[in-house]
Each structure stands twice: as structure tokens, then as C-alpha cells.
C-alpha positions as CSV (number, residue, x, y, z in Angstrom):
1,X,0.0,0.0,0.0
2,X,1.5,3.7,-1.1
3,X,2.1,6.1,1.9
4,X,-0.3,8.2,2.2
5,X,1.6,10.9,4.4
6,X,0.5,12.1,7.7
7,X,-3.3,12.7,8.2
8,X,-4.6,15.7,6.9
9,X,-5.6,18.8,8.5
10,X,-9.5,20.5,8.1
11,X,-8.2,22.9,5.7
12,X,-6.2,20.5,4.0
13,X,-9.0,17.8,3.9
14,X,-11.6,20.4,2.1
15,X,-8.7,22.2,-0.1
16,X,-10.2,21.1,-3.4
17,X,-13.9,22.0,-2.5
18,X,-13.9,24.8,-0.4
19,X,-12.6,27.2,2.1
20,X,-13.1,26.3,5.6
21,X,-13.5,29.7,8.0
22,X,-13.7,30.2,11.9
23,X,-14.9,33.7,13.3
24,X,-12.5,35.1,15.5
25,X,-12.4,37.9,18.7
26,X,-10.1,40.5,19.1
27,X,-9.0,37.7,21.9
28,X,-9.5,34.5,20.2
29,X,-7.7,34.6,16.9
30,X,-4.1,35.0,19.4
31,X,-5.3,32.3,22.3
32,X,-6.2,30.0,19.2
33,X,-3.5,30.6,16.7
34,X,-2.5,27.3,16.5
35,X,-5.6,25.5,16.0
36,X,-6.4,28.8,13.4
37,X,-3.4,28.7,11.6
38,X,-3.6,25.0,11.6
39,X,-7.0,23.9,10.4
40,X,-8.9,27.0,8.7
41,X,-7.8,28.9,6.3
42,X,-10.8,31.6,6.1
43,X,-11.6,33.9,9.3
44,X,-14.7,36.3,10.1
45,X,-14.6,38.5,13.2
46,X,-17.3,38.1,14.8
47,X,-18.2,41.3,15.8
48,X,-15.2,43.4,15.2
49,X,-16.8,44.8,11.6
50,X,-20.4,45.7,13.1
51,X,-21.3,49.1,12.5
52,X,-21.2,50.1,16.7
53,X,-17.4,48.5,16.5
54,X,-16.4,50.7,13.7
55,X,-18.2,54.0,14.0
56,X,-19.4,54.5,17.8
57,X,-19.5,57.9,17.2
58,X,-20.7,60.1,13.8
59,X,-17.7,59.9,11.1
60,X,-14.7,58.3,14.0
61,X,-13.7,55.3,12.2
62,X,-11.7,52.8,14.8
63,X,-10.5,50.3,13.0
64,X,-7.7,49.1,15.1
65,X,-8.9,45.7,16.8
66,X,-10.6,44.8,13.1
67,X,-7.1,45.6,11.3
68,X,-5.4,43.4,14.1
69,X,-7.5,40.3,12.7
70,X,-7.4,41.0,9.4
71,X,-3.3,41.2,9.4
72,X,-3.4,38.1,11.2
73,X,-5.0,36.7,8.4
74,X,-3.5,38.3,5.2
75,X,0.0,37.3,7.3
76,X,-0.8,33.7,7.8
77,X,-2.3,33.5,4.0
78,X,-6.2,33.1,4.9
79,X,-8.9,34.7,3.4
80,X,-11.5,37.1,5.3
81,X,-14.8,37.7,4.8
82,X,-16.2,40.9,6.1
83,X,-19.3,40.9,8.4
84,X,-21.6,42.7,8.5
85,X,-22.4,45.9,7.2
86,X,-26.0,46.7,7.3
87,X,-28.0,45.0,10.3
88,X,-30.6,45.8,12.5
89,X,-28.7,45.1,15.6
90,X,-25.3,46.5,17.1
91,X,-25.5,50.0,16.1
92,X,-24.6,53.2,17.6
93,X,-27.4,55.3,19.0
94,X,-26.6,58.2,17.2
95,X,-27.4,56.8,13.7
96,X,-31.1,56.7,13.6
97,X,-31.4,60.3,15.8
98,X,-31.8,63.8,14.5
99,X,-29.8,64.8,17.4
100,X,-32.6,66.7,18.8
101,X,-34.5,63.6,20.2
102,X,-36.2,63.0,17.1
103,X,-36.0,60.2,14.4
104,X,-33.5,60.9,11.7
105,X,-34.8,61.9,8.4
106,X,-34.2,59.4,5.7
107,X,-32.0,61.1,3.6
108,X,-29.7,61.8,6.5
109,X,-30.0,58.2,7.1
110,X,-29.2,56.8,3.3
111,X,-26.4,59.0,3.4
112,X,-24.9,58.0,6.9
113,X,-25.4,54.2,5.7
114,X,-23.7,55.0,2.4
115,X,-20.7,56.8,3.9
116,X,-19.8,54.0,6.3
117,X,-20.0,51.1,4.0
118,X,-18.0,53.2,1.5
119,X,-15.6,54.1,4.0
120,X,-15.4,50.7,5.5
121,X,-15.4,48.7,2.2
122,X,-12.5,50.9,1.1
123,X,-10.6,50.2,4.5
124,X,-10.3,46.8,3.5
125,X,-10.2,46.8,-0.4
126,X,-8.0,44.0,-1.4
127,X,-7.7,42.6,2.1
128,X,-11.5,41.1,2.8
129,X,-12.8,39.4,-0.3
130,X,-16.4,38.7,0.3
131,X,-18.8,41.2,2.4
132,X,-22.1,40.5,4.6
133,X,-23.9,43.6,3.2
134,X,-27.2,43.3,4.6
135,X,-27.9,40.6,8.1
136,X,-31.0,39.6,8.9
137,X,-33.2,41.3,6.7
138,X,-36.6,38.7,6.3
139,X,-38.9,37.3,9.2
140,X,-39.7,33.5,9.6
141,X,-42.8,33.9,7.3
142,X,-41.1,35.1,4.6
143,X,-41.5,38.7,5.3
144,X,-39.6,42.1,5.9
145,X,-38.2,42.8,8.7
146,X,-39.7,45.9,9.7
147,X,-40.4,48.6,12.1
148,X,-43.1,47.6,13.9
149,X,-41.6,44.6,15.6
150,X,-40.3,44.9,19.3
151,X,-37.3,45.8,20.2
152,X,-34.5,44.1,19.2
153,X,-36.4,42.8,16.3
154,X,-37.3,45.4,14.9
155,X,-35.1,47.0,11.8
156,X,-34.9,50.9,12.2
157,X,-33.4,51.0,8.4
158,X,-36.9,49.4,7.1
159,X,-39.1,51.6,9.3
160,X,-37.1,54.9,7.7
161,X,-35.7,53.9,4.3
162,X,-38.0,50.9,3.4
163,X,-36.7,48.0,1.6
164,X,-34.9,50.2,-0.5
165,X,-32.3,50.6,2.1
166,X,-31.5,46.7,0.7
167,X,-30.8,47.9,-3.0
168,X,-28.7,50.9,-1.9
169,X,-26.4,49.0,0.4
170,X,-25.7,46.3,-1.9
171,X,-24.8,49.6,-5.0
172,X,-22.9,51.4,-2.2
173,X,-20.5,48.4,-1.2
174,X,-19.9,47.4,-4.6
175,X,-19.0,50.6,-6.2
176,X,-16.6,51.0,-3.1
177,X,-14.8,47.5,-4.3
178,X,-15.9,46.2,-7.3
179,X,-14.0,43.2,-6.5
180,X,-15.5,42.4,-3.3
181,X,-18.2,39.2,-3.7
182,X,-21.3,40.7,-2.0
183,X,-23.9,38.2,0.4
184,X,-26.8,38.4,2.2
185,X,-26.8,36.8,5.4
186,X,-29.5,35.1,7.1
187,X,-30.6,32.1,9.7
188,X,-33.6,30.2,9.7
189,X,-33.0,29.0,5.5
190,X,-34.3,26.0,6.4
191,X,-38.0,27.1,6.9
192,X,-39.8,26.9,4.3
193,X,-41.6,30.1,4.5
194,X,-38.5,32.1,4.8
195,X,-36.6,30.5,2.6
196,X,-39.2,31.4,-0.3
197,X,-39.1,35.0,1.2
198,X,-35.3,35.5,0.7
199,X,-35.4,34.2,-2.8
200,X,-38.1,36.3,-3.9
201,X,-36.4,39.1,-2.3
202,X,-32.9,38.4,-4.3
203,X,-34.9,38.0,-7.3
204,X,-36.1,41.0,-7.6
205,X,-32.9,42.7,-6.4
206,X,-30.9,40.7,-9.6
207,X,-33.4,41.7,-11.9
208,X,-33.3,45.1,-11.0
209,X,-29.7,44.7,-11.7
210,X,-28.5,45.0,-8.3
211,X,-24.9,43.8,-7.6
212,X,-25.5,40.1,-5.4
213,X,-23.1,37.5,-5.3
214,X,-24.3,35.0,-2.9
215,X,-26.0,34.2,-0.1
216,X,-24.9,33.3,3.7
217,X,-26.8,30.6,5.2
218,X,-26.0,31.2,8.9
219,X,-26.8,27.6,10.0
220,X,-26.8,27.8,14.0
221,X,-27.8,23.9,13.8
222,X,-29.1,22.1,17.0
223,X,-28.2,18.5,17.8
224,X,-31.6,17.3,16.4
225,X,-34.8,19.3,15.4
226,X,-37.6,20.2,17.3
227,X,-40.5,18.0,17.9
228,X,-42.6,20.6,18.3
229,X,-44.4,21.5,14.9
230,X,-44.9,25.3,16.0
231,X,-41.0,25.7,16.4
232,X,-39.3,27.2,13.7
233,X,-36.7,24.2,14.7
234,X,-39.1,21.5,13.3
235,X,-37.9,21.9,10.0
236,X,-34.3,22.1,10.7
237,X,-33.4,19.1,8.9
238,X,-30.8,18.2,5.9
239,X,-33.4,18.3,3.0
240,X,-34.5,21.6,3.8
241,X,-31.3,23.0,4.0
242,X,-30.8,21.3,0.6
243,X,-33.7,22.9,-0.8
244,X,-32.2,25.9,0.5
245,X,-28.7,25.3,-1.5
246,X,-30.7,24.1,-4.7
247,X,-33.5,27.6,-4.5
248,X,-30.8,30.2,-4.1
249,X,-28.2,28.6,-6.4
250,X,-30.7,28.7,-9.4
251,X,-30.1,32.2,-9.3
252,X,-26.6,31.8,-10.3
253,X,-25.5,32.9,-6.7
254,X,-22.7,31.7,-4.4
255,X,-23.9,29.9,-1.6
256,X,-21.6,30.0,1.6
257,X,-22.2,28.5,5.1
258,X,-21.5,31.0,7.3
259,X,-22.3,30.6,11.0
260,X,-21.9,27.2,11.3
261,X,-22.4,25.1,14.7
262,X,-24.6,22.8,16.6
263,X,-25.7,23.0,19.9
264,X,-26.4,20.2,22.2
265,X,-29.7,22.1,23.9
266,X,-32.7,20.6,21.6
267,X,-35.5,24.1,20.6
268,X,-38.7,23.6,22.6
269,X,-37.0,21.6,25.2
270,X,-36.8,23.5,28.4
271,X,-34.0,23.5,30.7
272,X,-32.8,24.6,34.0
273,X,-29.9,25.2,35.8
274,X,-29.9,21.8,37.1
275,X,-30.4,20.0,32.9
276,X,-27.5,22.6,31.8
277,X,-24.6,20.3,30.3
278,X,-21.0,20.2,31.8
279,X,-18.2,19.1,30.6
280,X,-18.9,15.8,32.8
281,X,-22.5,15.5,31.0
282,X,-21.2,16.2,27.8
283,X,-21.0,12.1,27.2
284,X,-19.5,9.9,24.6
285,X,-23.1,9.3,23.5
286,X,-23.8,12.9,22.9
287,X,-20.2,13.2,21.2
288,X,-21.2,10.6,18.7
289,X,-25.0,12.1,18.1
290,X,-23.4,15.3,17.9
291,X,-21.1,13.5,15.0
292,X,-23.9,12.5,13.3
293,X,-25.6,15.4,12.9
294,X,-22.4,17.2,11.6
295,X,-21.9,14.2,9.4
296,X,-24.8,14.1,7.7
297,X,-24.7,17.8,7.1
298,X,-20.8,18.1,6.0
299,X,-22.6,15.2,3.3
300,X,-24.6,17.8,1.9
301,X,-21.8,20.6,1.7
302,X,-19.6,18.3,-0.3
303,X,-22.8,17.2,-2.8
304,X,-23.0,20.9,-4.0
305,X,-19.3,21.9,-3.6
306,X,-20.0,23.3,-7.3
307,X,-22.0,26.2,-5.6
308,X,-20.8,26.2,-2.2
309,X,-17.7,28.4,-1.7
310,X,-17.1,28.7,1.5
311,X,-17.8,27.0,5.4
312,X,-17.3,29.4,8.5
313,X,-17.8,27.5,11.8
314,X,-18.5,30.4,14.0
315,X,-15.8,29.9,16.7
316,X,-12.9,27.8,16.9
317,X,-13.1,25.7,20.1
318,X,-15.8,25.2,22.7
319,X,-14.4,27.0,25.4
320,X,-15.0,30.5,23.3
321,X,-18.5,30.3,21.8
322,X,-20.9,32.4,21.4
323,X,-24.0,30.0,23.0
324,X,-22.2,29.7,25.9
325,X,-23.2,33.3,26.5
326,X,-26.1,33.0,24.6
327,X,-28.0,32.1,28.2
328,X,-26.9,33.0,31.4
329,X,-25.0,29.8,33.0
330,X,-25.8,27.9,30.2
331,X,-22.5,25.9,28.9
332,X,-22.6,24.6,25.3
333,X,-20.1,22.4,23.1
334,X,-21.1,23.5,19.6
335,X,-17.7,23.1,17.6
336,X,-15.1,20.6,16.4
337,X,-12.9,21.2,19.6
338,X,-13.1,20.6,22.8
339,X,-12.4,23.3,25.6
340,X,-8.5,22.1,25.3
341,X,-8.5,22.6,21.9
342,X,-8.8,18.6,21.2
343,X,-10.0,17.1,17.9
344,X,-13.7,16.0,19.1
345,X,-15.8,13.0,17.1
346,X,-17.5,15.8,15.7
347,X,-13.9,16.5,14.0
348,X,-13.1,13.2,13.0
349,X,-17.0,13.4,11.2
350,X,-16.1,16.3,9.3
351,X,-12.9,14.8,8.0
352,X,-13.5,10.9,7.2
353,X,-14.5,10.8,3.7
């Protein structure tokens, strides 16, 4: 039998198909360079790009703990996508004022939006190569997300611009760097509803000639669906998510998994303080379901590695993740290493084909 050389890393294993990414912290990306460096070769900071981390205050770019990630990256030869520009979280309370305790006037506001994607885009022309223009933009049932939702929901650049704010966002980023592949980002692509909603959405922005380029499917998975036919987890399953792949890439777009984990806490299952896991209750049977579910998934990437160009787990190892914060004293083990940065079976899924 031929030597086969020494076992391939995550990188190295999807190399011919696609980029594999990990979003990063201003902290993370140095207390997991050796696990970064070794096994992705894409990174996203996590929130480092969001409009409140760039421009707290009215035209004061600060652009120092995004540049730190980004040279980290360009230094150690990894690509970066760029996330995200428009969203209807994590921004500054000055952008949607008058100033005078009032609501901003929506010319002020297209042209506050437009200034900092231009000036943003243009910080990191040549260096990020695909953007996250617009987050979050559609509801479950396939409609906008708009103004009169409650807080936190709701999207203040609907309730003042419209879904024209969409359009101009996209324009704005792409005259900035034509080079730039643009997305939009969203969770929830498996629901039917939704997923019908964001197509017709792109639709129309293509025909109108609008510069898209692809589409993010967030993909915060759970360790199996909900059984409960009124959770939007129900239909969190592998043949919806391939409908997904199949609806959005008939547009001629990119597809790119972008928030990628799975959590072991199943939707419309409560738990307590007391049914929280550990790192003792995290079992070899959970492991290996936890396997599975990545298994089948990572199956599905590689079937439509002709449209899929990129996979971003969003974190690196368990002991820095996102759903660990997600609810208060709740612990989770979403990713493909364990809190010491071990390879997990999860890992071993990902990689035995």
C-alpha cells in the first residue's frame, strides 16, 4: 500500500472543494492561533466589523482591533470575509437620531449608511474578499423585517428607508470595491416560508440589476430538530437546508455557510440550571450524536461543492462560543474542539471521507 503521508488537517482535507473559515475575537484569533493557523484557512470577526465596533461615534472610524484580525490573516495567508455591514442590531445610537431627540430623516439616514459602507469597504479593499452587506433582513414567514416589531427585532433602516435601504447597500458596497463578492446573510434558511421570502427578495434585487453575489446561510444547527411542529426548529433538517442550497443557487449565486455550529440544547425543550450540560454531562453518546448530525450535514456541503464556496464555523473551540453566552450559565459544546482545543468526534466526522 502507497504512503499516504501524515493525516490531513481541516483545511487541508476540504482544499479542493472549499474554504473552511472560523470567526474570530479581538481575543481569540491570538489564544487560538495554533488551531487557526492550523486547520482554517478563512476567518470572520465576529463582531469586530459591526457598525457600533467601527463607528461608535458620527464619522470616528476605529478600525484598530478589526485591522489586528485582518493582518493576522493576510500574514498567515487566509482569506476574510467581512461581516456585516447593514443590520438591524449592534448599532450606535446616534445613527437613527436627528440629534434633537427625534428620528433621523431618511436622507440623512441613506447617506450616513452609504458613507460608512464606502468608508469601511474601502478600509479593506484587497484585504477582505467577500462582504455581509445586509444581516438579517426577512422574518420567519417570509416577510420584511420591519419597524413595527419589538425591540431588538425590529429594523430601524426598514421603518425609515424601506426595503430600499436593501438595493442601496448592496450599490454602495460594490462601487466601493468592485472586486468584493457581495452576500446576504440570514438564519432560519431551512424554513420553508422564509426560505421562499429571501429568494423572492434576491430575485427581484438581480433583476433590477442590483450587484449580489451570494447568499450566507447562517446555519446555527441544534443537535436534532424540534418536535414541536410550531417551532421554527421543526424543520431544521438536511433536505430543507438542501432545498435551500438548490432555490438560491438557481439564481446563479454563491452559496456560503456561514455561522456554522450545533448545539447540544434541543429548541422547545426547556432547561434549568440543574439539565444545563457540563463538561462531565457532555458524554460519549452525545459526542457521537453530535457527530452524526455534523456528518450528515458536512454530506450535503460536499454534494454541492459546485456552488458552495465557503464554510465558517463560527468559533474555533468550545471553550469560546458564542452559546455559551447566549443564556446565562448555560454551557454549550457547539464546535469541532473541545475546551482544550482537542480534535472532538465531531472533528473526525467532518474529515472521514
Amino acid at each position: 500500500m502507497p504512503d499516504e503521508g501524515p493525516p490531513k488537517n481541516l483545511a487541508e482535507k476540504y482544499a479542493s472543494l472549499f474554504p473552511i473559515g472560523a470567526a474570530v475575537d479581538s481575543q481569540s484569533y491570538m489564544t487560538h492561533a495554533a488551531l487557526l493557523k492550523t486547520h482554517f484557512n478563512s476567518v470572520t470577526a465576529e463582531n469586530e466589523m459591526k457598525f457600533e465596533s467601527l463607528q461608535r461615534n458620527e464619522n470616528n472610524f476605529t478600525y484598530d482591533a478589526a485591522d489586528r484580525i485582518v493582518n493576522f490573516a493576510v500574514t498567515n495567508k487566509m482569506k476574510v470575509r467581512g461581516h456585516a455591514l447593514v443590520w438591524h442590531s449592534q448599532n450606535p445610537a446616534w445613527l437613527f437620531s436627528n440629534g434633537s431627540g427625534g428620528t433621523v430623516s431618511r436622507q440623512t439616514l441613506l447617506t450616513r449608511m452609504k458613507n460608512h459602507i464606502s468608508n469601511v469597504v474601502r478600509h479593506f479593499r484587497g484585504k477582505v474578499y467577500a462582504w455581509d452587506v445586509v444581516n438579517e433582513a426577512m422574518m420567519e414567514d417570509g416577510s420584511y423585517r420591519t419597524g413595527n416589531l419589538a425591540d431588538g427585532q425590529r429594523s430601524r433602516w426598514h421603518e425609515i428607508l424601506g426595503e430600499s435601504y436593501i438595493a442601496e447597500a448592496f450599490k454602495a458596497a460594490h462601487e466601493a470595491d468592485p472586486d468584493a463578492k457581495l452576500f446576504y446573510n440570514d438564519f432560519y434558511n431551512y424554513i420553508p416560508a422564509k426560505q421562499q421570502g429571501i429568494y423572492n427578495m434576491l430575485k427581484g434585487l438581480l433583476d433590477q440589476g442590483v450587484p449580489v453575489h451570494g447568499v450566507g446561510l447562517q446555519a446555527h444547527l441544534n443537535i436534532e430538530p424540534s418536535t414541536v411542529t410550531t417551532n421554527q426548529a421543526y424543520h431544521q433538517n438536511v433536505a430543507n437546508m438542501e432545498e435551500a442550497i438548490k432555490l438560491y443557487s438557481s439564481l446563479g449565486l454563491d452559496v456560503q455557510v456561514t455561522e456554522l455550529d450545533i448545539s447540544l440544547y434541543i429548541p422547545g425543550v426547556t432547561y434549568n440550571q440543574s439539565t444545563f450540560y457540563t463538561t462531565a454531562t457532555f458524554t460519549d453518546a452525545l459526542k457521537a450524536k453530535q457527530a452524526a448530525r455534523y456528518r450528515e450535514f458536512f454530506e450535503l456541503f460536499r454534494k454541492y461543492k459546485s456552488v458552495i464556496t465557503g464554510v465558517t464555523f463560527w468559533g474555533i473551540a468550545d471553550d469560546n462560543t458564542w452559546l455559551s453566552e447566549f443564556s446565562s450559565g448555560r454551557k454549550d459544546f457547539p464546535l469541532l474542539f473541545d475546551v482544550n482545543h482537542t480534535p472532538k468526534p465531531a472533528y473526525d466526522a467532518v474529515v472521514g471521507f
